[in-house]
Tab-separated table of C-alpha atoms and ligand atoms in Angstrom:
chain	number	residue	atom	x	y	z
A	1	UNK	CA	35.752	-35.148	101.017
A	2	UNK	CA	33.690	-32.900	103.430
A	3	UNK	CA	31.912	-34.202	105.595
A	4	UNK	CA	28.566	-33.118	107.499
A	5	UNK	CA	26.254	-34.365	109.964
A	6	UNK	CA	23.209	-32.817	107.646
A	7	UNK	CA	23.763	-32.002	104.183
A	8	UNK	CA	20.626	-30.540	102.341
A	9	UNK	CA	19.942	-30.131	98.777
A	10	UNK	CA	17.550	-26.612	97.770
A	11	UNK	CA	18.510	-23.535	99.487
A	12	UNK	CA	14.485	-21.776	99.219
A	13	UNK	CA	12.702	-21.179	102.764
A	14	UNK	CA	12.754	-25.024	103.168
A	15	UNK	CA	16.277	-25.640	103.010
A	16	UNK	CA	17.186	-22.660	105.003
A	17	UNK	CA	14.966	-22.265	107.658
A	18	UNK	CA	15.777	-25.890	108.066
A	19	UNK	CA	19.579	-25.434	107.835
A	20	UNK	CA	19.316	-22.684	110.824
A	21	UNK	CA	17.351	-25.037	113.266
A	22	UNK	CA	19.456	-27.927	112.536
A	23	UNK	CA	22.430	-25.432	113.124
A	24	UNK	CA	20.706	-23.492	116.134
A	25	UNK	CA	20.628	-27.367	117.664
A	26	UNK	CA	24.475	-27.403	117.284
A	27	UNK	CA	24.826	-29.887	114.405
A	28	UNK	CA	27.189	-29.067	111.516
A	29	UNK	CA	24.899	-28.587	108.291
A	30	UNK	CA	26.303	-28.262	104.669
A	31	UNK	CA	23.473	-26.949	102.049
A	32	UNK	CA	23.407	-27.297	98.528
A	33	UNK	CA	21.815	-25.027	96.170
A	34	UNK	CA	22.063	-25.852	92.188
A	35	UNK	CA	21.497	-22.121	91.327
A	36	UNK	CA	21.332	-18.732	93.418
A	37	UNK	CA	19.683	-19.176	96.727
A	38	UNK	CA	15.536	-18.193	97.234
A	39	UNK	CA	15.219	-17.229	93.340
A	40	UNK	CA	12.527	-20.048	92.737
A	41	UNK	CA	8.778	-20.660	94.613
A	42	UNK	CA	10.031	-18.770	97.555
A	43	UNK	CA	10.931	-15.716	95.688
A	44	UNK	CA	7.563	-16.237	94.245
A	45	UNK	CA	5.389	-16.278	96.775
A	46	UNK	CA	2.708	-14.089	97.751
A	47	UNK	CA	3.362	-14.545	101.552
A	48	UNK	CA	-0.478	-15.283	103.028
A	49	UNK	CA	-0.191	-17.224	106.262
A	50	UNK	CA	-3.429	-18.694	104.732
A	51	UNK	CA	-3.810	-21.268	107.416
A	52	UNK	CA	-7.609	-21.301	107.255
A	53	UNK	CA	-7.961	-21.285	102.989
A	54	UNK	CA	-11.319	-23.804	102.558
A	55	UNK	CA	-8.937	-25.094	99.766
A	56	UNK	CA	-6.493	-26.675	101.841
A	57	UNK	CA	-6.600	-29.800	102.354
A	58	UNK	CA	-8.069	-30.738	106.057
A	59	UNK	CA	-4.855	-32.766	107.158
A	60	UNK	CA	-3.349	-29.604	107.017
A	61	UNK	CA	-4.347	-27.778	109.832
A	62	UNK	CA	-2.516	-29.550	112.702
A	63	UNK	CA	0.729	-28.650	110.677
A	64	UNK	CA	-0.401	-24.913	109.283
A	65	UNK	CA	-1.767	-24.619	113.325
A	66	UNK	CA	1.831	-25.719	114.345
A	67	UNK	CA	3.481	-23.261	112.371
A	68	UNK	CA	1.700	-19.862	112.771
A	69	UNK	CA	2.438	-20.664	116.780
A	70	UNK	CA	5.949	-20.908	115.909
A	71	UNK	CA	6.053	-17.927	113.595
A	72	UNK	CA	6.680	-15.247	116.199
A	73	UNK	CA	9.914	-17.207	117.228
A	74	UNK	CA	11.008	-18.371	114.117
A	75	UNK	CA	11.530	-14.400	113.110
A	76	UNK	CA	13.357	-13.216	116.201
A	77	UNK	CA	15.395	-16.034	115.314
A	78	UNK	CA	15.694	-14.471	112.096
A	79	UNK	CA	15.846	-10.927	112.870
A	80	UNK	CA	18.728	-11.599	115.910
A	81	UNK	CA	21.025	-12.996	113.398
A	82	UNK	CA	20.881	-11.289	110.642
A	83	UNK	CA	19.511	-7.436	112.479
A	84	UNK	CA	17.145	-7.218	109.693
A	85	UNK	CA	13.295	-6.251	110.823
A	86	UNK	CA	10.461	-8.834	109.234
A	87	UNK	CA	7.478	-7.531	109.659
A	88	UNK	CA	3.713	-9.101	109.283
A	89	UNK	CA	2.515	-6.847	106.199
A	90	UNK	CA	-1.200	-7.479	106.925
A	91	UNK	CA	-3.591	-8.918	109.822
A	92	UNK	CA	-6.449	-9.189	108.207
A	93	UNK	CA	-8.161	-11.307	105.147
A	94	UNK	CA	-11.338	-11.124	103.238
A	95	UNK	CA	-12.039	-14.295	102.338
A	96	UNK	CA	-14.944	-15.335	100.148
A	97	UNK	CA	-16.973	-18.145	101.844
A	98	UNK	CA	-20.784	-18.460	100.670
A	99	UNK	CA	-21.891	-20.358	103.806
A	100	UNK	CA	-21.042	-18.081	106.698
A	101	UNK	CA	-22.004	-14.914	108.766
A	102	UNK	CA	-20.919	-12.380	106.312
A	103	UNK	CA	-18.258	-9.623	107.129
A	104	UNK	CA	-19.652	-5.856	106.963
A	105	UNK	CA	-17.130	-5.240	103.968
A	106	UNK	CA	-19.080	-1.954	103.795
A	107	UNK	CA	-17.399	-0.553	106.991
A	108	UNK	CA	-14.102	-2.337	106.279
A	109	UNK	CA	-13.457	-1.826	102.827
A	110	UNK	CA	-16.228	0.874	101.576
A	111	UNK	CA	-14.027	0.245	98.117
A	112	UNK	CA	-15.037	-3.147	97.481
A	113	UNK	CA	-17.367	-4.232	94.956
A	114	UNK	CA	-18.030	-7.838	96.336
A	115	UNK	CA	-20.343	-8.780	93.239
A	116	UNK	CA	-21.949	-12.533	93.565
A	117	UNK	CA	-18.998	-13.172	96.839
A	118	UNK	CA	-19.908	-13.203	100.551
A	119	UNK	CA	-17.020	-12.316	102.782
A	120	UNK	CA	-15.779	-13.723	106.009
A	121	UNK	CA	-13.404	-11.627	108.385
A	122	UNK	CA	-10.416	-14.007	109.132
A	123	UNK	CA	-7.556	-13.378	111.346
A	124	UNK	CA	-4.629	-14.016	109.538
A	125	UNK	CA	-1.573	-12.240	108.473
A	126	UNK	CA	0.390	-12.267	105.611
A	127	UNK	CA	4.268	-11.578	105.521
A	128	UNK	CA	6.776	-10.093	102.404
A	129	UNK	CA	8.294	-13.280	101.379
A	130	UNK	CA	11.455	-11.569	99.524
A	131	UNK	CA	12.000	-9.333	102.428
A	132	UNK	CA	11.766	-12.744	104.570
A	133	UNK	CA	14.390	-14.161	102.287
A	134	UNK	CA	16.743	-11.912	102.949
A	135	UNK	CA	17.141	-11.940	105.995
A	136	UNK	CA	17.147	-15.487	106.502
A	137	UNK	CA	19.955	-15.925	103.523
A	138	UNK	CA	22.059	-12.733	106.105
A	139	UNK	CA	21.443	-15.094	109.068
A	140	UNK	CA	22.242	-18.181	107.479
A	141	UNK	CA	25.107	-16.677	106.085
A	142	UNK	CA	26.222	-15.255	109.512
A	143	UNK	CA	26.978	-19.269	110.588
A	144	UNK	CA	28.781	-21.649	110.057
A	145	UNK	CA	26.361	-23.030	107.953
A	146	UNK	CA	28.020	-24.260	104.681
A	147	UNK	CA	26.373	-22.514	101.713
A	148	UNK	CA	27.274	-23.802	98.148
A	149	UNK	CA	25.106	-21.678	95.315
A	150	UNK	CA	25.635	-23.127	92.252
A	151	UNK	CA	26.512	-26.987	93.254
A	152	UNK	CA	23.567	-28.890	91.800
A	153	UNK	CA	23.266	-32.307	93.471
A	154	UNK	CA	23.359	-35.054	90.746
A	155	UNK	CA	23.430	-38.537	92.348
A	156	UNK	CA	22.743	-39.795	96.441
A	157	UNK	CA	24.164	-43.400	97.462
A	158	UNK	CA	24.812	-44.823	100.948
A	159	UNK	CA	28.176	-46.039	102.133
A	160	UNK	CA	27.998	-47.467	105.327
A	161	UNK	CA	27.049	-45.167	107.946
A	162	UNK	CA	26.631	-42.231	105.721
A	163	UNK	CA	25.561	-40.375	102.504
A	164	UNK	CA	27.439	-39.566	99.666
A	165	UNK	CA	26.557	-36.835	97.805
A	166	UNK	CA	27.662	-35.845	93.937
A	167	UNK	CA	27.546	-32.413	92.675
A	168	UNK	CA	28.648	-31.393	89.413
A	169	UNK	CA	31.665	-30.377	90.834
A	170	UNK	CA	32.704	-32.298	94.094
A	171	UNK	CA	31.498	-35.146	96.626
A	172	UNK	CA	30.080	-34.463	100.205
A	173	UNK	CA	29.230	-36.973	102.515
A	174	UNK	CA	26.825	-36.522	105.488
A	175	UNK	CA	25.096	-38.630	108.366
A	176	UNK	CA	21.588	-37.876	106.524
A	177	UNK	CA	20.900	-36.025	103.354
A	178	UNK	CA	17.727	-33.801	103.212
A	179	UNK	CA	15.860	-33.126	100.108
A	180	UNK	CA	14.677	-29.688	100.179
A	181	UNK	CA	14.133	-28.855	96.358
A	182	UNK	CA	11.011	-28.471	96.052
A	183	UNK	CA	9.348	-28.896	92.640
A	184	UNK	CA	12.761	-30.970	91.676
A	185	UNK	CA	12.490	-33.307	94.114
A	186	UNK	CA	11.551	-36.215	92.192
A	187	UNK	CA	14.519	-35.658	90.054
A	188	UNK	CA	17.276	-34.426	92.793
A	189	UNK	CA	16.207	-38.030	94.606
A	190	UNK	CA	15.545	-39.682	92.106
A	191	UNK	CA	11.931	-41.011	93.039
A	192	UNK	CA	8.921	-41.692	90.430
A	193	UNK	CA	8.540	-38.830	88.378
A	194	UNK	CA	4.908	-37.752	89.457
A	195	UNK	CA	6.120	-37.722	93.337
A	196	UNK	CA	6.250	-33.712	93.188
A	197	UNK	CA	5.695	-32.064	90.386
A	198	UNK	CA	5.343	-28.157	89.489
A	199	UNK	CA	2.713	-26.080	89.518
A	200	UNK	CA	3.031	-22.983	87.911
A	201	UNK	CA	1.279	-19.631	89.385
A	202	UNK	CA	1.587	-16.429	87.181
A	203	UNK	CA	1.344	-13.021	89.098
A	204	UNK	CA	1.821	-9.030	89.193
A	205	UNK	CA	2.673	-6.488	91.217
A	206	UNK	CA	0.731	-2.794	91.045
A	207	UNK	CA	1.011	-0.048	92.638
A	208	UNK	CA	-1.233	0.639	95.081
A	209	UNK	CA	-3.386	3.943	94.018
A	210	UNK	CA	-3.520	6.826	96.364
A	211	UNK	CA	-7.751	7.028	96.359
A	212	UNK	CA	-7.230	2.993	97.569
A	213	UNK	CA	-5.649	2.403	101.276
A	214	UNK	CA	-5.372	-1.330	101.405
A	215	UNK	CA	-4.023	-3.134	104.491
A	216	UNK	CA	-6.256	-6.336	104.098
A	217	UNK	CA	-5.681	-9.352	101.853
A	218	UNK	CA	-9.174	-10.249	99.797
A	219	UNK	CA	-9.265	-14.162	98.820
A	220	UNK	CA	-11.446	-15.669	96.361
A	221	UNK	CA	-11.002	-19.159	94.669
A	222	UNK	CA	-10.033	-17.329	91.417
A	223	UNK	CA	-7.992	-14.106	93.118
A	224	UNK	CA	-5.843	-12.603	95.770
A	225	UNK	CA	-4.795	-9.285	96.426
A	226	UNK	CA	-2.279	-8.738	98.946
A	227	UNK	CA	-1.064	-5.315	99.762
A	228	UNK	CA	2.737	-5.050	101.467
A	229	UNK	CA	2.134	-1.927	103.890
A	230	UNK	CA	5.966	-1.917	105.194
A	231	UNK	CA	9.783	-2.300	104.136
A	232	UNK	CA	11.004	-1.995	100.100
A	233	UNK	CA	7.789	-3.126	98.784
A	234	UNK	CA	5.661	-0.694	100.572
A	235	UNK	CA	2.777	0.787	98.358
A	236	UNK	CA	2.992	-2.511	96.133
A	237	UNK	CA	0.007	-4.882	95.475
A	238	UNK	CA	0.466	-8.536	94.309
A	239	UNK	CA	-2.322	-9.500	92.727
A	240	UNK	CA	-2.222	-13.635	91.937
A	241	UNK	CA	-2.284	-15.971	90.574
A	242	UNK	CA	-2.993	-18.555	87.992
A	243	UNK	CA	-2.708	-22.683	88.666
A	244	UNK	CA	-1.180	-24.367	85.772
A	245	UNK	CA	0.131	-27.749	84.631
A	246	UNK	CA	2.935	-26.604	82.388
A	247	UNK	CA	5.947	-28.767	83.158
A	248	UNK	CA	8.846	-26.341	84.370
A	249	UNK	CA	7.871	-23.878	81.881
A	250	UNK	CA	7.822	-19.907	83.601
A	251	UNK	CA	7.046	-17.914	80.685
A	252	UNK	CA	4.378	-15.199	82.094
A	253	UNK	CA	1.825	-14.776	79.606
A	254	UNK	CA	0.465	-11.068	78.656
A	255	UNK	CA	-3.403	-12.350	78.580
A	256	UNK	CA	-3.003	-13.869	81.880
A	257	UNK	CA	-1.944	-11.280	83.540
A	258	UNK	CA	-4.399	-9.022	82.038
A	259	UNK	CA	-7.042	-11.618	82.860
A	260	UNK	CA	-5.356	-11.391	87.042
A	261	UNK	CA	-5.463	-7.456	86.687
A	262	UNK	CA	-9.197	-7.230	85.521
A	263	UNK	CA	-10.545	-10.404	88.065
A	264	UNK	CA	-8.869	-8.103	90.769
A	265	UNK	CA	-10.132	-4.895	89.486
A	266	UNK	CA	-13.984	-6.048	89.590
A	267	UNK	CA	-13.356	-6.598	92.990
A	268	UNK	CA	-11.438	-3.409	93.549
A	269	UNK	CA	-11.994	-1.055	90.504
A	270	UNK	CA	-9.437	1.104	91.718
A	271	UNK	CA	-7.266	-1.613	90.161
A	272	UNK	CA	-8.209	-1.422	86.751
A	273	UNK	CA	-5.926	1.239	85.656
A	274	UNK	CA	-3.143	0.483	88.125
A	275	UNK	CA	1.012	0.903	86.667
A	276	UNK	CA	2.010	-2.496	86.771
A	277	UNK	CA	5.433	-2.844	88.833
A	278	UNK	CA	6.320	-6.459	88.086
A	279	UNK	CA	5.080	-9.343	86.589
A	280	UNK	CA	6.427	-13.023	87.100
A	281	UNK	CA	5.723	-16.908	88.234
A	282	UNK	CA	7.095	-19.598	90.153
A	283	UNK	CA	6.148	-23.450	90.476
A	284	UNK	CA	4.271	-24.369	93.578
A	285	UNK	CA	5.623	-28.098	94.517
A	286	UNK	CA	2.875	-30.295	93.903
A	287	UNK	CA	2.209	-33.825	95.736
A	288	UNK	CA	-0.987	-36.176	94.855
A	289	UNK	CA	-2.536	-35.123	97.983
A	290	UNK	CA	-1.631	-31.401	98.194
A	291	UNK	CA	0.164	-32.345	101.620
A	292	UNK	CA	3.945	-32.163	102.134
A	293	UNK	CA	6.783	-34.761	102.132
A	294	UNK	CA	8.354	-34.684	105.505
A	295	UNK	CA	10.478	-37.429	106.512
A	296	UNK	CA	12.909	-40.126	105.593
A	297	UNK	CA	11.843	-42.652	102.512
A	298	UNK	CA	10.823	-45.870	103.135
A	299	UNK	CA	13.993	-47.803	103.693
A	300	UNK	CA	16.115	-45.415	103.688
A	301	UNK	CA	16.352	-43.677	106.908
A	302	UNK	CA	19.171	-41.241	105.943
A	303	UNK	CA	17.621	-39.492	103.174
A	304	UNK	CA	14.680	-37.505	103.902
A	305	UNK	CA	12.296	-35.224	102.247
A	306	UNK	CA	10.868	-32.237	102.901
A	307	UNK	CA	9.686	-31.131	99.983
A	308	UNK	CA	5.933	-30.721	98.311
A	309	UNK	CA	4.711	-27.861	100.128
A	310	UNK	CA	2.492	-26.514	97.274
A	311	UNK	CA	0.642	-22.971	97.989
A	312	UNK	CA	1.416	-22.826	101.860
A	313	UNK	CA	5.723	-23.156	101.942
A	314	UNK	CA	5.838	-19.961	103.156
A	315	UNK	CA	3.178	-20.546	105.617
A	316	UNK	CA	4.826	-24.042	106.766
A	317	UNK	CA	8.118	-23.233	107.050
A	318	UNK	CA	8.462	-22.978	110.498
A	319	UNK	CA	6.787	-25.885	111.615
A	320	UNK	CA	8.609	-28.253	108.880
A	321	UNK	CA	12.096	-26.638	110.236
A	322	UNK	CA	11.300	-27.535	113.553
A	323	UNK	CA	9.607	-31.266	113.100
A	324	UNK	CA	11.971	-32.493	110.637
A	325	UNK	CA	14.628	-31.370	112.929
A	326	UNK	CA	13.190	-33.379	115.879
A	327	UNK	CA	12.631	-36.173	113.444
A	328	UNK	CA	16.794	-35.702	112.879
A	329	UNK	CA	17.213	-35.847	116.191
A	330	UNK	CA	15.051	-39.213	117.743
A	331	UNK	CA	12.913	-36.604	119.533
A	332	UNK	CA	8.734	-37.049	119.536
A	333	UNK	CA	7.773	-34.716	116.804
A	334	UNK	CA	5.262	-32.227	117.924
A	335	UNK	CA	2.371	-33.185	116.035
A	336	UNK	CA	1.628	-36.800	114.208
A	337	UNK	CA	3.502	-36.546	111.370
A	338	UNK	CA	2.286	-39.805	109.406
A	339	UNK	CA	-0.094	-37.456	107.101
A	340	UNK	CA	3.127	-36.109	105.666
A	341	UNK	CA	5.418	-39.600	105.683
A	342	UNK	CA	6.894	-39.839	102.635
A	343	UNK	CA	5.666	-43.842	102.779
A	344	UNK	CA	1.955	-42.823	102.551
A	345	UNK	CA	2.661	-42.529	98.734
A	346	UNK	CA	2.381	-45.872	97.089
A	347	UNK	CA	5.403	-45.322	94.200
A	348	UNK	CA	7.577	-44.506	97.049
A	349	UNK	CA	6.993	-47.753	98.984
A	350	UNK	CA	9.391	-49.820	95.891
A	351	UNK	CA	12.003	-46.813	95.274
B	1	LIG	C1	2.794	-17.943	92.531
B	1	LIG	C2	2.986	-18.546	93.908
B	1	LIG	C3	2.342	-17.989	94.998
B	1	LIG	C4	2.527	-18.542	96.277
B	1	LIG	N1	1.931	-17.944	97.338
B	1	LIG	C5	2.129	-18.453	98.593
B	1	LIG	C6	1.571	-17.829	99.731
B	1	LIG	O1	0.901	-16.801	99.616
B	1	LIG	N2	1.794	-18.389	100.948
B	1	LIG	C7	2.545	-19.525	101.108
B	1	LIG	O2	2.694	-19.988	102.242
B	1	LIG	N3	3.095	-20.142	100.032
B	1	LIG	C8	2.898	-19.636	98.786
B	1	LIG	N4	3.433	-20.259	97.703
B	1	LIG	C9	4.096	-21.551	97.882
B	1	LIG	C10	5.531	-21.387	98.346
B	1	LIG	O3	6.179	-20.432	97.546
B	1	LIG	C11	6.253	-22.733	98.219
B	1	LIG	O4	5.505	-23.765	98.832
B	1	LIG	C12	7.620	-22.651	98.897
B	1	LIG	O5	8.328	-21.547	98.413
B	1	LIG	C13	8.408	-23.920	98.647
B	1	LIG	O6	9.698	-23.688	99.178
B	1	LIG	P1	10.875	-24.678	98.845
B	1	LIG	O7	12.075	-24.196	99.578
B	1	LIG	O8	10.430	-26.081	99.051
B	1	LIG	O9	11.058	-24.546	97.246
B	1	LIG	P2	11.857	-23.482	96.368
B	1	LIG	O10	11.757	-22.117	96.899
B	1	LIG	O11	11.418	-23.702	94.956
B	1	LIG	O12	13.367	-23.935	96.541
B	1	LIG	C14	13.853	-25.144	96.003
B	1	LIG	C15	15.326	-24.919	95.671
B	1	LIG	O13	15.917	-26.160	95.269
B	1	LIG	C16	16.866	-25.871	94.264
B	1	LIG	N5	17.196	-27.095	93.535
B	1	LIG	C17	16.455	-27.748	92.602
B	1	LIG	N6	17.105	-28.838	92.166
B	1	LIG	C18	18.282	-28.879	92.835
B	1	LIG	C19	19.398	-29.772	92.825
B	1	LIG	N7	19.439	-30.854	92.036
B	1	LIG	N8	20.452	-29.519	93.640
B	1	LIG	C20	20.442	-28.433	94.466
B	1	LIG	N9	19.410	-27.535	94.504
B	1	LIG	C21	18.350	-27.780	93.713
B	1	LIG	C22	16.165	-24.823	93.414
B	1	LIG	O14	17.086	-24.109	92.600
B	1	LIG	C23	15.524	-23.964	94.491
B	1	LIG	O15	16.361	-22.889	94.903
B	1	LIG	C24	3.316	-19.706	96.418
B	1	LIG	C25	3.980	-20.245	95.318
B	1	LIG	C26	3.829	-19.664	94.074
B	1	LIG	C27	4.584	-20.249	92.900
């Protein structure tokens, strides 16, 4: 049987950027991945760094905070191993916000129509989440790191000192087991089915027309547009995205994303007769209290989750790598964590 000091289970950002710290710290790490890796949320993504959305949750911020000052770092750790450039696509975000100074949208963005909304200027950037993907799948895969596409993990029981993992096809056994699956985290460990559950989001892709130069994001609650400005997706605009309670279901719908296309285009009316490139959807991984799962469950201190990172994975990434790797390791996380223990949820407190 091979054995691991960390096995994880969900190879999206989570699991990886997680697999690469715990490997960067010297630890041998086995990951798990039940289909191809970074083909679900994180493939999905629109990429905002949208640590100051008035629709996150307050708790939030000391993690989001966390993360954006470990972003710079977190890509060079990329980029070294894998020599593949990530760039920030945009610095910039419209955000509609009624009670504030408004922006001068006029001198920023003479193209935008911004109807009933009041704009605030926030500093924030966004990032290409596919073109982040791939490079973190080169550097992962330029480890040691023990990649296993297509292994879906079916059962986790303790024996003794360690894990034992069963995949359709084999056993691994580990010091701790992390769950990084995201929306199937209450079914890979086998917790109370509401503990995550999916959210879908329904999006497109235009292409950016030539009378429109874009290099902002604009937020409202019902819309975002987010232009990439660099790398394969250059000239594309993802325009997103719809919050649904549909199970696991990812059918995109043709009336939602003609409802996306015209919300966007009264905004920007440049957009109305955009060529759609792509259209699509992911589920977001839902807890009860929007927050993440991020730690080991309540008496059971080798299997951990980090899971239930909802619309801000891509965002949180680097600070969830980092802390549950100092959790891993017995060091003092860098923030409070108990916001995000998976013991705060009362159906986990029995399992
Ligand atoms: C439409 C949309 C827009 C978004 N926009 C943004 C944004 O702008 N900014 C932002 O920060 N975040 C955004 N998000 C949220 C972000 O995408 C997610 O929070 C993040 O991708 C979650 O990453 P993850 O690795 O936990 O999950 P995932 O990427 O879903 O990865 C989980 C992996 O686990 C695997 N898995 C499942 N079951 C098993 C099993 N039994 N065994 C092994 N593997 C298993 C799956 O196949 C999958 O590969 C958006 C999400 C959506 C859907």
């Amino acid at each position: 049987m091979h054995h691991s000091d960390y096995c994880i289970a969900g190879a999206g950002i989570i699991g990886l950027s997680l697999a690469l710290e715990l490997h960067r710290r010297g630890a041998t790490v086995t990951v798990l991945e039940r289909n191809a890796p970074l083909a679900e949320a994180s493939y999905a993504a629109g990429g905002m760094l949208a640590s100051h959305d008035p629709e996150n949750p307050a708790a939030l911020q000391p993690l989001a905070d966390l993360s954006l000052s470990l972003y710079p770092a977190y890509l060079a750790a990329i980029e070294s191993l894998s020599q593949l450039h990530v760039p920030f696509q945009t610095y910039l975000t419209l955000q509609s916000h009624p009670t504030s100074t408004p922006a001068d949208t006029k001198s920023l963005l003479p193209q935008l129509n911004p109807g009933s909304h009041t704009f605030v200027r926030l500093k924030e950037r966004s990032i290409d989440p596919r073109q982040l993907g791939q490079a973190l799948l080169a550097a992962v895969l330029s480890t040691s790191i023990a990649l296993h596409p297509h292994t879906p993990v079916q059962s986790i029981r303790s024996v003794g000192d360690a894990i034992e993992i069963q995949t359709t096809t084999s056993t691994f056994s580990a010091s701790h087991f992390i769950d990084c699956t995201g929306a199937w985290a209450a079914a890979s460990s086998n917790l109370p089915s509401g503990t995550v559950v999916p959210r879908k989001g329904q999006m497109l892709a235009v292409a950016l027309p030539s009378s429109l130069p874009l290099d902002l994001v604009i937020r409202t609650p019902e819309i975002y547009i987010i232009p990439r400005t660099q790398g394969p997706n250059a000239g594309h605009v993802v325009i997103g995205a719809t919050v649904e309670d549909k199970g696991f279901d990812k059918t995109v719908h043709p009336i939602d994303i003609a409802m996306l296309q015209s919300s966007a285009a009264e905004l920007l009316p440049q957009l109305a007769d955009a060529t759609i490139l792509e259209t699509w959807a992911g589920l977001r991984p839902a807890t009860s209290d929007l927050l993440p799962l991020l730690g080991a469950l309540p008496h059971r201190p080798r299997h951990l989750l980090a899971a239930g990172h909802y619309r801000n994975g891509i965002l949180l990434a680097p600070a969830t790598a980092h802390l549950m790797a100092q959790l891993l390791t017995n060091e003092t996380p860098a923030i409070d964590v108990a916001a995000f223990a998976p013991a705060r949820i009362a159906g986990l407190l029995s399992t």
